[in-house]
mmCIF file of N, CA and C in Angstrom:
data_model
loop_
_atom_site.group_PDB
_atom_site.id
_atom_site.type_symbol
_atom_site.label_atom_id
_atom_site.label_comp_id
_atom_site.label_asym_id
_atom_site.label_seq_id
_atom_site.Cartn_x
_atom_site.Cartn_y
_atom_site.Cartn_z
ATOM 1 N N MET A 1 4.068 -11.044 -11.976
ATOM 2 C CA MET A 1 5.071 -10.409 -11.203
ATOM 3 C C MET A 1 6.227 -9.813 -12.068
ATOM 4 N N ARG A 2 6.665 -8.938 -12.303
ATOM 5 C CA ARG A 2 8.320 -8.318 -12.822
ATOM 6 C C ARG A 2 9.290 -9.118 -12.238
ATOM 7 N N ASP A 3 10.668 -10.018 -12.975
ATOM 8 C CA ASP A 3 11.422 -10.192 -13.792
ATOM 9 C C ASP A 3 12.476 -9.044 -13.233
ATOM 10 N N LYS A 4 13.685 -9.609 -12.955
ATOM 11 C CA LYS A 4 14.541 -8.339 -12.500
ATOM 12 C C LYS A 4 15.396 -7.222 -13.915
ATOM 13 N N THR A 5 14.922 -8.036 -15.254
ATOM 14 C CA THR A 5 15.397 -7.288 -15.570
ATOM 15 C C THR A 5 14.513 -6.257 -16.137
ATOM 16 N N GLN A 6 12.814 -6.607 -16.194
ATOM 17 C CA GLN A 6 12.185 -5.500 -16.546
ATOM 18 C C GLN A 6 12.233 -4.538 -15.440
ATOM 19 N N GLN A 7 12.237 -5.079 -14.116
ATOM 20 C CA GLN A 7 12.695 -4.061 -12.729
ATOM 21 C C GLN A 7 13.866 -2.897 -13.633
ATOM 22 N N GLN A 8 14.720 -3.596 -14.245
ATOM 23 C CA GLN A 8 16.463 -2.570 -14.169
ATOM 24 C C GLN A 8 16.060 -1.906 -15.527
ATOM 25 N N ASN A 9 15.332 -2.273 -16.166
ATOM 26 C CA ASN A 9 14.967 -1.601 -17.609
ATOM 27 C C ASN A 9 14.234 -0.785 -17.288
ATOM 28 N N THR A 10 13.004 -0.390 -16.709
ATOM 29 C CA THR A 10 12.196 0.374 -15.847
ATOM 30 C C THR A 10 12.841 1.871 -15.076
ATOM 31 N N GLN A 11 14.148 0.986 -13.924
ATOM 32 C CA GLN A 11 14.701 1.964 -13.322
ATOM 33 C C GLN A 11 15.630 2.777 -13.859
ATOM 34 N N GLU A 12 15.906 2.197 -15.205
ATOM 35 C CA GLU A 12 16.383 3.371 -16.358
ATOM 36 C C GLU A 12 15.818 4.152 -16.808
ATOM 37 N N LEU A 13 14.950 3.235 -17.458
ATOM 38 C CA LEU A 13 14.324 4.125 -18.413
ATOM 39 C C LEU A 13 13.764 5.653 -16.949
ATOM 40 N N GLN A 14 13.068 5.426 -16.342
ATOM 41 C CA GLN A 14 12.508 6.051 -15.235
ATOM 42 C C GLN A 14 13.974 7.385 -14.660
ATOM 43 N N LYS A 15 15.104 6.673 -14.986
ATOM 44 C CA LYS A 15 15.786 7.648 -14.963
ATOM 45 C C LYS A 15 16.229 8.659 -15.478
ATOM 46 N N TYR A 16 16.081 8.532 -16.629
ATOM 47 C CA TYR A 16 16.247 8.773 -18.527
ATOM 48 C C TYR A 16 15.135 9.958 -18.500
ATOM 49 N N PHE A 17 13.915 9.573 -17.998
ATOM 50 C CA PHE A 17 12.900 10.566 -18.251
ATOM 51 C C PHE A 17 12.810 11.257 -16.807
ATOM 52 N N ALA A 18 13.285 11.149 -15.948
ATOM 53 C CA ALA A 18 13.783 12.464 -14.909
ATOM 54 C C ALA A 18 14.893 13.119 -15.237
ATOM 55 N N THR A 19 15.907 12.838 -16.098
ATOM 56 C CA THR A 19 16.645 13.936 -16.517
ATOM 57 C C THR A 19 15.855 14.471 -17.608
ATOM 58 N N VAL A 20 14.640 14.275 -18.349
ATOM 59 C CA VAL A 20 14.401 15.138 -19.278
ATOM 60 C C VAL A 20 13.925 15.857 -18.684
ATOM 61 N N LEU A 21 12.704 15.826 -17.781
ATOM 62 C CA LEU A 21 12.510 15.761 -17.144
ATOM 63 C C LEU A 21 12.548 17.416 -16.257
ATOM 64 N N ARG A 22 14.212 17.040 -15.773
ATOM 65 C CA ARG A 22 14.439 17.979 -15.247
ATOM 66 C C ARG A 22 15.393 19.370 -15.717
ATOM 67 N N LYS A 23 15.715 18.950 -17.416
ATOM 68 C CA LYS A 23 15.946 19.980 -18.389
ATOM 69 C C LYS A 23 14.475 20.746 -18.912
ATOM 70 N N ARG A 24 13.574 19.824 -19.056
ATOM 71 C CA ARG A 24 11.950 20.526 -19.187
ATOM 72 C C ARG A 24 12.083 21.375 -18.786
ATOM 73 N N SER A 25 11.969 21.090 -16.642
ATOM 74 C CA SER A 25 11.767 22.439 -16.101
ATOM 75 C C SER A 25 12.850 23.471 -15.997
ATOM 76 N N LYS A 26 14.771 23.628 -16.386
ATOM 77 C CA LYS A 26 14.257 24.584 -16.357
ATOM 78 C C LYS A 26 14.864 25.346 -17.480
ATOM 79 N N GLY A 27 13.982 24.903 -18.392
ATOM 80 C CA GLY A 27 13.629 25.513 -20.125
ATOM 81 C C GLY A 27 14.645 24.956 -20.704
ATOM 82 N N GLU A 28 15.697 23.847 -20.692
ATOM 83 C CA GLU A 28 16.443 23.461 -21.805
ATOM 84 C C GLU A 28 16.034 22.341 -22.538
ATOM 85 N N VAL A 29 14.567 22.749 -22.676
ATOM 86 C CA VAL A 29 14.461 21.864 -24.285
ATOM 87 C C VAL A 29 15.133 21.507 -25.107
ATOM 88 N N LYS A 30 15.169 20.518 -25.580
ATOM 89 C CA LYS A 30 16.247 19.700 -26.811
ATOM 90 C C LYS A 30 15.003 20.106 -27.969
ATOM 91 N N THR A 31 15.696 19.777 -28.930
ATOM 92 C CA THR A 31 15.247 20.599 -30.280
ATOM 93 C C THR A 31 15.268 18.929 -30.990
ATOM 94 N N GLU A 32 15.714 18.658 -30.967
ATOM 95 C CA GLU A 32 16.724 17.310 -31.542
ATOM 96 C C GLU A 32 15.789 16.790 -31.255
ATOM 97 N N SER A 33 16.198 15.336 -32.332
ATOM 98 C CA SER A 33 15.308 13.960 -31.732
ATOM 99 C C SER A 33 16.283 13.082 -30.635
ATOM 100 N N ILE A 34 14.622 11.996 -30.473
ATOM 101 C CA ILE A 34 15.028 11.854 -28.837
ATOM 102 C C ILE A 34 15.946 10.805 -29.362
ATOM 103 N N ASP A 35 16.755 10.295 -27.774
ATOM 104 C CA ASP A 35 18.215 9.717 -28.210
ATOM 105 C C ASP A 35 17.985 8.111 -28.635
ATOM 106 N N PRO A 36 18.465 8.192 -29.411
ATOM 107 C CA PRO A 36 18.009 7.139 -29.254
ATOM 108 C C PRO A 36 18.313 5.396 -28.982
ATOM 109 N N SER A 37 19.662 5.810 -28.208
ATOM 110 C CA SER A 37 19.709 4.888 -27.290
ATOM 111 C C SER A 37 18.887 4.000 -26.081
ATOM 112 N N ILE A 38 17.495 4.852 -26.393
ATOM 113 C CA ILE A 38 16.404 4.257 -25.599
ATOM 114 C C ILE A 38 15.693 3.179 -26.316
ATOM 115 N N ILE A 39 16.076 3.100 -27.266
ATOM 116 C CA ILE A 39 15.065 2.061 -28.527
ATOM 117 C C ILE A 39 15.219 0.689 -27.622
ATOM 118 N N LYS A 40 16.650 0.330 -27.288
ATOM 119 C CA LYS A 40 16.384 -1.077 -26.215
ATOM 120 C C LYS A 40 15.966 -0.987 -25.644
ATOM 121 N N PHE A 41 14.678 -0.330 -25.226
ATOM 122 C CA PHE A 41 13.849 -0.285 -23.941
ATOM 123 C C PHE A 41 12.469 -1.438 -24.388
ATOM 124 N N PHE A 42 12.778 -1.045 -26.222
ATOM 125 C CA PHE A 42 11.414 -0.719 -26.538
ATOM 126 C C PHE A 42 11.353 -1.848 -27.796
ATOM 127 N N THR A 43 10.034 -2.484 -28.067
ATOM 128 C CA THR A 43 9.516 -3.796 -29.293
ATOM 129 C C THR A 43 9.011 -2.846 -30.403
ATOM 130 N N ARG A 44 9.316 -3.602 -31.181
ATOM 131 C CA ARG A 44 8.220 -2.626 -32.170
ATOM 132 C C ARG A 44 7.309 -2.380 -32.180
ATOM 133 N N LYS A 45 6.676 -3.389 -31.844
ATOM 134 C CA LYS A 45 5.035 -3.356 -31.428
ATOM 135 C C LYS A 45 4.457 -2.234 -30.246
ATOM 136 N N GLU A 46 5.696 -2.189 -29.032
ATOM 137 C CA GLU A 46 5.302 -1.023 -28.050
ATOM 138 C C GLU A 46 5.372 0.568 -28.719
ATOM 139 N N LEU A 47 7.121 0.528 -29.684
ATOM 140 C CA LEU A 47 6.884 2.201 -30.389
ATOM 141 C C LEU A 47 6.080 2.323 -31.621
ATOM 142 N N ILE A 48 5.300 1.289 -32.099
ATOM 143 C CA ILE A 48 4.029 1.266 -32.519
ATOM 144 C C ILE A 48 2.557 1.802 -31.988
ATOM 145 N N ASN A 49 2.905 1.346 -30.326
ATOM 146 C CA ASN A 49 1.383 1.672 -29.490
ATOM 147 C C ASN A 49 1.815 2.839 -29.912
ATOM 148 N N ILE A 50 2.882 3.368 -29.336
ATOM 149 C CA ILE A 50 3.435 4.643 -29.624
ATOM 150 C C ILE A 50 3.048 5.777 -29.910
ATOM 151 N N LEU A 51 2.971 5.679 -31.076
ATOM 152 C CA LEU A 51 2.153 5.760 -31.902
ATOM 153 C C LEU A 51 1.149 6.352 -32.611
ATOM 154 N N THR A 52 0.636 5.412 -32.632
ATOM 155 C CA THR A 52 -0.983 5.068 -32.555
ATOM 156 C C THR A 52 -1.291 5.636 -31.573
ATOM 157 N N GLN A 53 -0.948 5.841 -30.583
ATOM 158 C CA GLN A 53 -1.755 6.621 -28.916
ATOM 159 C C GLN A 53 -1.161 8.081 -29.260
ATOM 160 N N LYS A 54 0.022 8.576 -29.957
ATOM 161 C CA LYS A 54 0.009 9.594 -30.499
ATOM 162 C C LYS A 54 -0.723 10.281 -31.700
ATOM 163 N N TYR A 55 -0.931 9.538 -32.579
ATOM 164 C CA TYR A 55 -2.151 9.935 -33.670
ATOM 165 C C TYR A 55 -3.761 9.488 -33.151
ATOM 166 N N ASP A 56 -4.267 9.475 -31.770
ATOM 167 C CA ASP A 56 -5.629 9.059 -31.551
ATOM 168 C C ASP A 56 -5.662 8.013 -32.384
ATOM 169 N N GLY A 57 -5.164 6.692 -32.218
ATOM 170 C CA GLY A 57 -5.639 5.315 -33.376
ATOM 171 C C GLY A 57 -5.466 6.235 -34.934
ATOM 172 N N LYS A 58 -4.933 6.335 -35.383
ATOM 173 C CA LYS A 58 -5.053 7.312 -36.695
ATOM 174 C C LYS A 58 -3.682 7.423 -37.743
ATOM 175 N N LEU A 59 -3.338 6.561 -37.476
ATOM 176 C CA LEU A 59 -1.423 6.889 -38.109
ATOM 177 C C LEU A 59 -1.756 8.176 -40.195
ATOM 178 N N PRO A 60 -1.534 8.435 -39.863
ATOM 179 C CA PRO A 60 -0.730 9.214 -41.340
ATOM 180 C C PRO A 60 -1.042 8.504 -42.562
ATOM 181 N N LYS A 61 -1.713 8.599 -43.045
ATOM 182 C CA LYS A 61 -1.115 7.619 -44.779
ATOM 183 C C LYS A 61 -0.084 8.208 -44.866
ATOM 184 N N GLU A 62 0.503 8.889 -45.039
ATOM 185 C CA GLU A 62 2.032 8.356 -45.525
ATOM 186 C C GLU A 62 3.369 7.288 -44.570
ATOM 187 N N VAL A 63 2.091 7.095 -43.478
ATOM 188 C CA VAL A 63 2.849 6.393 -42.949
ATOM 189 C C VAL A 63 3.190 5.141 -42.766
ATOM 190 N N ASN A 64 4.000 4.385 -43.340
ATOM 191 C CA ASN A 64 3.955 2.795 -43.801
ATOM 192 C C ASN A 64 4.769 2.600 -42.890
ATOM 193 N N LEU A 65 3.841 1.601 -41.553
ATOM 194 C CA LEU A 65 4.730 0.766 -40.976
ATOM 195 C C LEU A 65 5.357 -0.705 -41.187
ATOM 196 N N ILE A 66 5.412 -0.982 -42.324
ATOM 197 C CA ILE A 66 5.714 -1.987 -42.311
ATOM 198 C C ILE A 66 7.584 -1.825 -43.750
ATOM 199 N N GLU A 67 7.582 -0.719 -43.853
ATOM 200 C CA GLU A 67 9.016 -0.272 -45.172
ATOM 201 C C GLU A 67 9.657 0.940 -43.471
ATOM 202 N N LEU A 68 8.970 1.018 -42.193
ATOM 203 C CA LEU A 68 10.023 1.700 -41.082
ATOM 204 C C LEU A 68 10.777 0.907 -40.495
ATOM 205 N N GLU A 69 11.357 1.654 -40.034
ATOM 206 C CA GLU A 69 12.639 0.407 -39.795
ATOM 207 C C GLU A 69 12.359 1.091 -37.729
ATOM 208 N N ASN A 70 12.772 0.267 -36.709
ATOM 209 C CA ASN A 70 12.626 0.783 -35.394
ATOM 210 C C ASN A 70 12.834 2.493 -34.698
ATOM 211 N N GLU A 71 14.105 2.574 -35.598
ATOM 212 C CA GLU A 71 14.477 4.124 -35.489
ATOM 213 C C GLU A 71 13.756 5.030 -35.785
ATOM 214 N N ASP A 72 13.334 4.757 -37.543
ATOM 215 C CA ASP A 72 12.227 5.892 -37.974
ATOM 216 C C ASP A 72 10.484 5.816 -37.408
ATOM 217 N N LEU A 73 10.422 4.745 -36.462
ATOM 218 C CA LEU A 73 9.013 5.167 -35.746
ATOM 219 C C LEU A 73 9.889 5.425 -34.001
ATOM 220 N N LEU A 74 10.592 5.736 -34.036
ATOM 221 C CA LEU A 74 10.578 6.991 -33.057
ATOM 222 C C LEU A 74 11.200 8.017 -33.443
ATOM 223 N N GLN A 75 11.589 8.233 -34.446
ATOM 224 C CA GLN A 75 11.591 9.550 -35.001
ATOM 225 C C GLN A 75 10.702 10.078 -34.673
ATOM 226 N N LEU A 76 9.533 9.706 -35.778
ATOM 227 C CA LEU A 76 7.990 9.571 -35.622
ATOM 228 C C LEU A 76 6.979 10.311 -34.414
ATOM 229 N N ILE A 77 7.471 9.308 -33.036
ATOM 230 C CA ILE A 77 7.423 9.736 -32.428
ATOM 231 C C ILE A 77 7.447 10.952 -31.652
ATOM 232 N N GLU A 78 8.309 11.769 -32.099
ATOM 233 C CA GLU A 78 9.025 12.897 -31.932
ATOM 234 C C GLU A 78 9.508 13.711 -30.715
ATOM 235 N N ASP A 79 8.883 13.231 -29.529
ATOM 236 C CA ASP A 79 8.692 13.529 -28.432
ATOM 237 C C ASP A 79 9.202 12.643 -27.344
ATOM 238 N N GLU A 80 9.485 13.061 -25.995
ATOM 239 C CA GLU A 80 9.816 12.211 -24.905
ATOM 240 C C GLU A 80 8.537 12.158 -24.504
ATOM 241 N N LEU A 81 7.953 12.823 -25.058
ATOM 242 C CA LEU A 81 6.942 12.826 -23.558
ATOM 243 C C LEU A 81 5.841 11.842 -24.361
ATOM 244 N N MET A 82 5.914 11.822 -25.822
ATOM 245 C CA MET A 82 4.602 10.854 -26.249
ATOM 246 C C MET A 82 4.970 9.155 -25.175
ATOM 247 N N ILE A 83 6.592 9.123 -25.035
ATOM 248 C CA ILE A 83 6.376 8.054 -24.547
ATOM 249 C C ILE A 83 6.584 7.946 -22.895
ATOM 250 N N LEU A 84 6.449 9.045 -22.361
ATOM 251 C CA LEU A 84 5.892 8.844 -21.311
ATOM 252 C C LEU A 84 4.948 9.013 -21.006
ATOM 253 N N ALA A 85 4.365 9.538 -21.146
ATOM 254 C CA ALA A 85 2.539 8.973 -22.088
ATOM 255 C C ALA A 85 2.071 7.982 -21.855
ATOM 256 N N TYR A 86 3.083 6.652 -22.597
ATOM 257 C CA TYR A 86 2.536 5.683 -22.843
ATOM 258 C C TYR A 86 3.021 4.972 -21.757
ATOM 259 N N LEU A 87 4.145 5.315 -21.034
ATOM 260 C CA LEU A 87 5.109 4.238 -19.972
ATOM 261 C C LEU A 87 3.938 3.612 -18.448
ATOM 262 N N LEU A 88 3.835 5.627 -18.290
ATOM 263 C CA LEU A 88 3.319 6.482 -16.794
ATOM 264 C C LEU A 88 2.000 5.332 -16.680
ATOM 265 N N PRO A 89 1.263 4.847 -17.348
ATOM 266 C CA PRO A 89 -0.444 4.196 -17.222
ATOM 267 C C PRO A 89 0.506 2.468 -16.456
ATOM 268 N N LYS A 90 1.413 2.110 -17.103
ATOM 269 C CA LYS A 90 2.269 1.090 -17.319
ATOM 270 C C LYS A 90 2.202 0.550 -15.929
ATOM 271 N N TRP A 91 3.371 1.906 -15.881
ATOM 272 C CA TRP A 91 4.053 1.819 -14.605
ATOM 273 C C TRP A 91 3.155 1.574 -13.604
ATOM 274 N N ILE A 92 1.484 2.676 -13.034
ATOM 275 C CA ILE A 92 0.628 2.956 -12.184
ATOM 276 C C ILE A 92 0.671 1.639 -11.999
ATOM 277 N N ALA A 93 0.413 0.011 -13.481
ATOM 278 C CA ALA A 93 -0.331 -0.995 -13.047
ATOM 279 C C ALA A 93 0.383 -1.591 -12.027
ATOM 280 N N GLU A 94 2.030 -2.083 -12.977
ATOM 281 C CA GLU A 94 2.407 -2.375 -11.725
ATOM 282 C C GLU A 94 2.535 -2.216 -10.403
ATOM 283 N N GLU A 95 2.841 -1.237 -9.976
ATOM 284 C CA GLU A 95 3.247 -1.058 -9.134
ATOM 285 C C GLU A 95 1.835 -0.940 -8.565
ATOM 286 N N LEU A 96 1.015 -0.834 -8.533
ATOM 287 C CA LEU A 96 -0.583 -1.678 -7.775
ATOM 288 C C LEU A 96 -0.158 -2.666 -8.034
ATOM 289 N N GLU A 97 -0.160 -3.276 -8.562
ATOM 290 C CA GLU A 97 0.063 -5.103 -8.910
ATOM 291 C C GLU A 97 1.259 -5.773 -7.363
ATOM 292 N N ALA A 98 2.291 -4.741 -7.372
ATOM 293 C CA ALA A 98 3.038 -5.301 -6.545
ATOM 294 C C ALA A 98 3.035 -4.978 -5.039
ATOM 295 N N GLN A 99 1.845 -3.691 -4.748
ATOM 296 C CA GLN A 99 1.656 -3.637 -3.778
ATOM 297 C C GLN A 99 0.098 -4.210 -3.407
ATOM 298 N N THR A 100 -0.697 -4.863 -4.280
ATOM 299 C CA THR A 100 -1.612 -5.493 -3.524
ATOM 300 C C THR A 100 -0.664 -7.630 -3.123
ATOM 301 N N GLN A 101 0.121 -7.590 -4.199
ATOM 302 C CA GLN A 101 0.821 -8.958 -3.224
ATOM 303 C C GLN A 101 1.146 -9.234 -2.642
ATOM 304 N N ASP A 102 2.090 -7.847 -2.341
ATOM 305 C CA ASP A 102 2.520 -7.512 -1.209
ATOM 306 C C ASP A 102 1.908 -8.216 0.185
ATOM 307 N N LYS A 103 0.554 -6.863 -0.119
ATOM 308 C CA LYS A 103 -0.931 -7.037 0.648
ATOM 309 C C LYS A 103 -0.447 -8.627 1.701
ATOM 310 N N THR A 104 -0.971 -9.026 0.122
ATOM 311 C CA THR A 104 -1.637 -10.509 -0.205
ATOM 312 C C THR A 104 -0.591 -11.893 1.006
ATOM 313 N N SER A 105 0.529 -10.900 0.103
ATOM 314 C CA SER A 105 1.696 -12.054 1.365
ATOM 315 C C SER A 105 2.156 -11.824 2.386
ATOM 316 N N GLN A 106 1.220 -10.409 2.963
ATOM 317 C CA GLN A 106 1.594 -10.710 4.431
ATOM 318 C C GLN A 106 0.044 -11.034 5.137
ATOM 319 N N SER A 107 -0.775 -10.775 4.445
ATOM 320 C CA SER A 107 -1.690 -11.385 4.982
ATOM 321 C C SER A 107 -1.622 -12.976 4.966
ATOM 322 N N VAL A 108 -1.165 -13.603 3.713
ATOM 323 C CA VAL A 108 -0.620 -15.246 4.040
ATOM 324 C C VAL A 108 -0.069 -15.071 5.642
ATOM 325 N N SER A 109 0.830 -14.425 5.467
ATOM 326 C CA SER A 109 1.892 -14.855 6.486
ATOM 327 C C SER A 109 1.411 -14.183 7.995
ATOM 328 N N ALA A 110 0.082 -13.132 8.020
ATOM 329 C CA ALA A 110 -0.136 -12.998 9.216
ATOM 330 C C ALA A 110 -0.877 -14.525 9.082
ATOM 331 N N ASN A 111 -2.009 -14.935 8.138
ATOM 332 C CA ASN A 111 -2.708 -16.405 8.529
ATOM 333 C C ASN A 111 -1.488 -17.441 8.673
ATOM 334 N N SER A 112 -0.559 -17.535 8.316
ATOM 335 C CA SER A 112 0.145 -18.573 9.304
ATOM 336 C C SER A 112 0.886 -18.794 10.116
ATOM 337 N N VAL A 113 0.802 -17.216 11.112
ATOM 338 C CA VAL A 113 1.455 -17.170 12.364
ATOM 339 C C VAL A 113 0.089 -17.488 12.924
ATOM 340 N N GLN A 114 -1.252 -17.234 12.794
ATOM 341 C CA GLN A 114 -2.282 -17.097 13.708
ATOM 342 C C GLN A 114 -2.901 -18.476 13.500
ATOM 343 N N VAL A 115 -2.218 -19.216 12.648
ATOM 344 C CA VAL A 115 -2.636 -20.384 12.283
ATOM 345 C C VAL A 115 -1.674 -21.447 13.477
ATOM 346 N N ASP A 116 -0.156 -20.987 13.298
ATOM 347 C CA ASP A 116 0.131 -22.152 13.413
ATOM 348 C C ASP A 116 0.441 -21.136 15.660
ATOM 349 N N ALA A 117 0.023 -20.342 15.944
ATOM 350 C CA ALA A 117 -0.327 -19.856 17.370
ATOM 351 C C ALA A 117 -1.481 -20.721 17.959
ATOM 352 N N LYS A 118 -2.863 -20.959 16.239
ATOM 353 C CA LYS A 118 -3.729 -21.783 17.254
ATOM 354 C C LYS A 118 -3.261 -23.551 17.026
ATOM 355 N N ALA A 119 -2.452 -24.539 16.514
ATOM 356 C CA ALA A 119 -1.982 -24.964 16.678
ATOM 357 C C ALA A 119 -1.182 -24.939 17.692
ATOM 358 N N GLU A 120 0.007 -24.323 17.928
ATOM 359 C CA GLU A 120 0.560 -24.517 19.302
ATOM 360 C C GLU A 120 -0.229 -24.806 20.587
ATOM 361 N N GLU A 121 -1.557 -23.691 20.366
ATOM 362 C CA GLU A 121 -2.362 -23.624 22.062
ATOM 363 C C GLU A 121 -3.019 -25.270 21.910
ATOM 364 N N SER A 122 -3.419 -25.445 20.601
ATOM 365 C CA SER A 122 -4.274 -27.046 20.623
ATOM 366 C C SER A 122 -2.869 -27.706 21.163
ATOM 367 N N LYS A 123 -1.754 -27.975 20.852
ATOM 368 C CA LYS A 123 -1.429 -28.813 21.664
ATOM 369 C C LYS A 123 -0.575 -28.604 22.673
ATOM 370 N N THR A 124 -1.183 -26.903 22.480
ATOM 371 C CA THR A 124 -1.454 -27.314 24.892
ATOM 372 C C THR A 124 -1.938 -27.582 25.426
ATOM 373 N N ALA A 125 -3.247 -27.144 25.148
ATOM 374 C CA ALA A 125 -4.396 -27.905 25.828
ATOM 375 C C ALA A 125 -4.223 -28.769 25.779
ATOM 376 N N GLU A 126 -3.981 -30.066 24.882
ATOM 377 C CA GLU A 126 -3.978 -31.510 24.798
ATOM 378 C C GLU A 126 -3.520 -32.087 25.455
ATOM 379 N N ALA A 127 -1.952 -31.306 25.893
ATOM 380 C CA ALA A 127 -0.637 -31.771 26.728
ATOM 381 C C ALA A 127 -1.515 -31.090 28.131
ATOM 382 N N SER A 128 -2.324 -30.345 28.396
ATOM 383 C CA SER A 128 -2.703 -30.666 29.258
ATOM 384 C C SER A 128 -3.458 -31.272 30.000
ATOM 385 N N LYS A 129 -4.576 -31.795 29.281
ATOM 386 C CA LYS A 129 -5.666 -32.161 29.533
ATOM 387 C C LYS A 129 -4.380 -33.669 29.264
ATOM 388 N N THR A 130 -3.827 -34.635 28.936
ATOM 389 C CA THR A 130 -2.631 -35.195 29.223
ATOM 390 C C THR A 130 -2.542 -35.658 30.427
ATOM 391 N N GLU A 131 -2.235 -34.190 30.910
ATOM 392 C CA GLU A 131 -1.149 -34.459 32.369
ATOM 393 C C GLU A 131 -2.642 -34.625 32.994
ATOM 394 N N LYS A 132 -3.676 -33.989 32.826
ATOM 395 C CA LYS A 132 -4.351 -34.081 34.671
ATOM 396 C C LYS A 132 -5.495 -34.691 34.004
ATOM 397 N N GLN A 133 -5.294 -36.113 32.609
ATOM 398 C CA GLN A 133 -5.465 -37.275 32.659
ATOM 399 C C GLN A 133 -4.903 -37.996 33.663
ATOM 400 N N LYS A 134 -3.712 -38.031 33.218
ATOM 401 C CA LYS A 134 -2.932 -38.908 34.120
ATOM 402 C C LYS A 134 -2.584 -38.976 36.014
ATOM 403 N N ALA A 135 -2.698 -37.556 36.356
ATOM 404 C CA ALA A 135 -3.292 -36.833 38.103
ATOM 405 C C ALA A 135 -4.396 -37.750 37.971
ATOM 406 N N SER A 136 -5.433 -37.840 37.551
ATOM 407 C CA SER A 136 -6.779 -38.458 37.335
ATOM 408 C C SER A 136 -6.795 -39.811 37.590
ATOM 409 N N ASP A 137 -5.943 -40.164 36.719
ATOM 410 C CA ASP A 137 -5.450 -42.338 36.626
ATOM 411 C C ASP A 137 -4.734 -42.324 38.017
ATOM 412 N N LYS A 138 -3.314 -41.172 38.447
ATOM 413 C CA LYS A 138 -3.271 -41.991 39.042
ATOM 414 C C LYS A 138 -3.414 -41.945 40.098
ATOM 415 N N SER A 139 -5.343 -40.781 40.547
ATOM 416 C CA SER A 139 -4.982 -40.491 42.059
ATOM 417 C C SER A 139 -6.422 -42.023 42.078
ATOM 418 N N GLN A 140 -7.145 -42.128 40.988
ATOM 419 C CA GLN A 140 -8.293 -43.244 40.326
ATOM 420 C C GLN A 140 -7.556 -44.648 41.607
ATOM 421 N N ALA A 141 -6.368 -44.527 40.716
ATOM 422 C CA ALA A 141 -5.762 -46.028 41.336
ATOM 423 C C ALA A 141 -4.887 -45.957 42.905
ATOM 424 N N GLU A 142 -5.071 -44.559 43.105
ATOM 425 C CA GLU A 142 -4.058 -45.046 44.907
ATOM 426 C C GLU A 142 -4.972 -44.437 45.630
ATOM 427 N N LYS A 143 -6.553 -44.395 44.661
ATOM 428 C CA LYS A 143 -7.761 -44.813 45.553
ATOM 429 C C LYS A 143 -8.084 -46.178 45.368
ATOM 430 N N GLY A 144 -7.756 -46.928 44.411
ATOM 431 C CA GLY A 144 -8.351 -47.976 44.444
ATOM 432 C C GLY A 144 -7.668 -48.630 44.951
ATOM 433 N N GLY A 145 -6.341 -48.502 44.984
ATOM 434 C CA GLY A 145 -5.081 -49.295 45.435
ATOM 435 C C GLY A 145 -5.548 -49.170 46.533
ATOM 436 N N GLY A 146 -6.177 -47.985 47.643
ATOM 437 C CA GLY A 146 -5.858 -48.218 48.793
ATOM 438 C C GLY A 146 -7.350 -48.770 49.844
ATOM 439 N N THR A 147 -8.404 -48.993 48.593
ATOM 440 C CA THR A 147 -9.570 -49.835 48.863
ATOM 441 C C THR A 147 -9.441 -51.098 48.936
ATOM 442 N N LYS A 148 -8.370 -51.817 48.342
ATOM 443 C CA LYS A 148 -8.584 -53.291 47.767
ATOM 444 C C LYS A 148 -7.877 -53.749 49.157
ATOM 445 N N LYS A 149 -6.761 -52.655 50.199
ATOM 446 C CA LYS A 149 -5.994 -53.325 51.015
ATOM 447 C C LYS A 149 -7.222 -53.292 52.190
#
């Protein structure tokens, strides 16, 4: 399950990419580099994974990951859509997991209600039996008491 910080980061990134896509849809394609402010949302490993995905697992020979800073990796990615292509499957998986957990917790809650209802029915039936037994015992006592006289 995602924590609050991760959820907030996801929401901020979604807003960022919504703006990027909105601008692209209006023909306002940015030719500049990727906004460096988004680097705070990614680990070095993620940036490398995005680059690796961009180059289909085969980084160019001139790319030396050891010498590159995270900002350099971001510039090598070149296009926000590469980052979005990396993030979308993760977001979809997280959403599916959240939906599954919601359904599971609803199912557990429903089962709990059913168990509680059955327990209540059982208590009611037991109380009813006890009342009937008491009435029967009283009746037997009255009959038994009447025959002894």
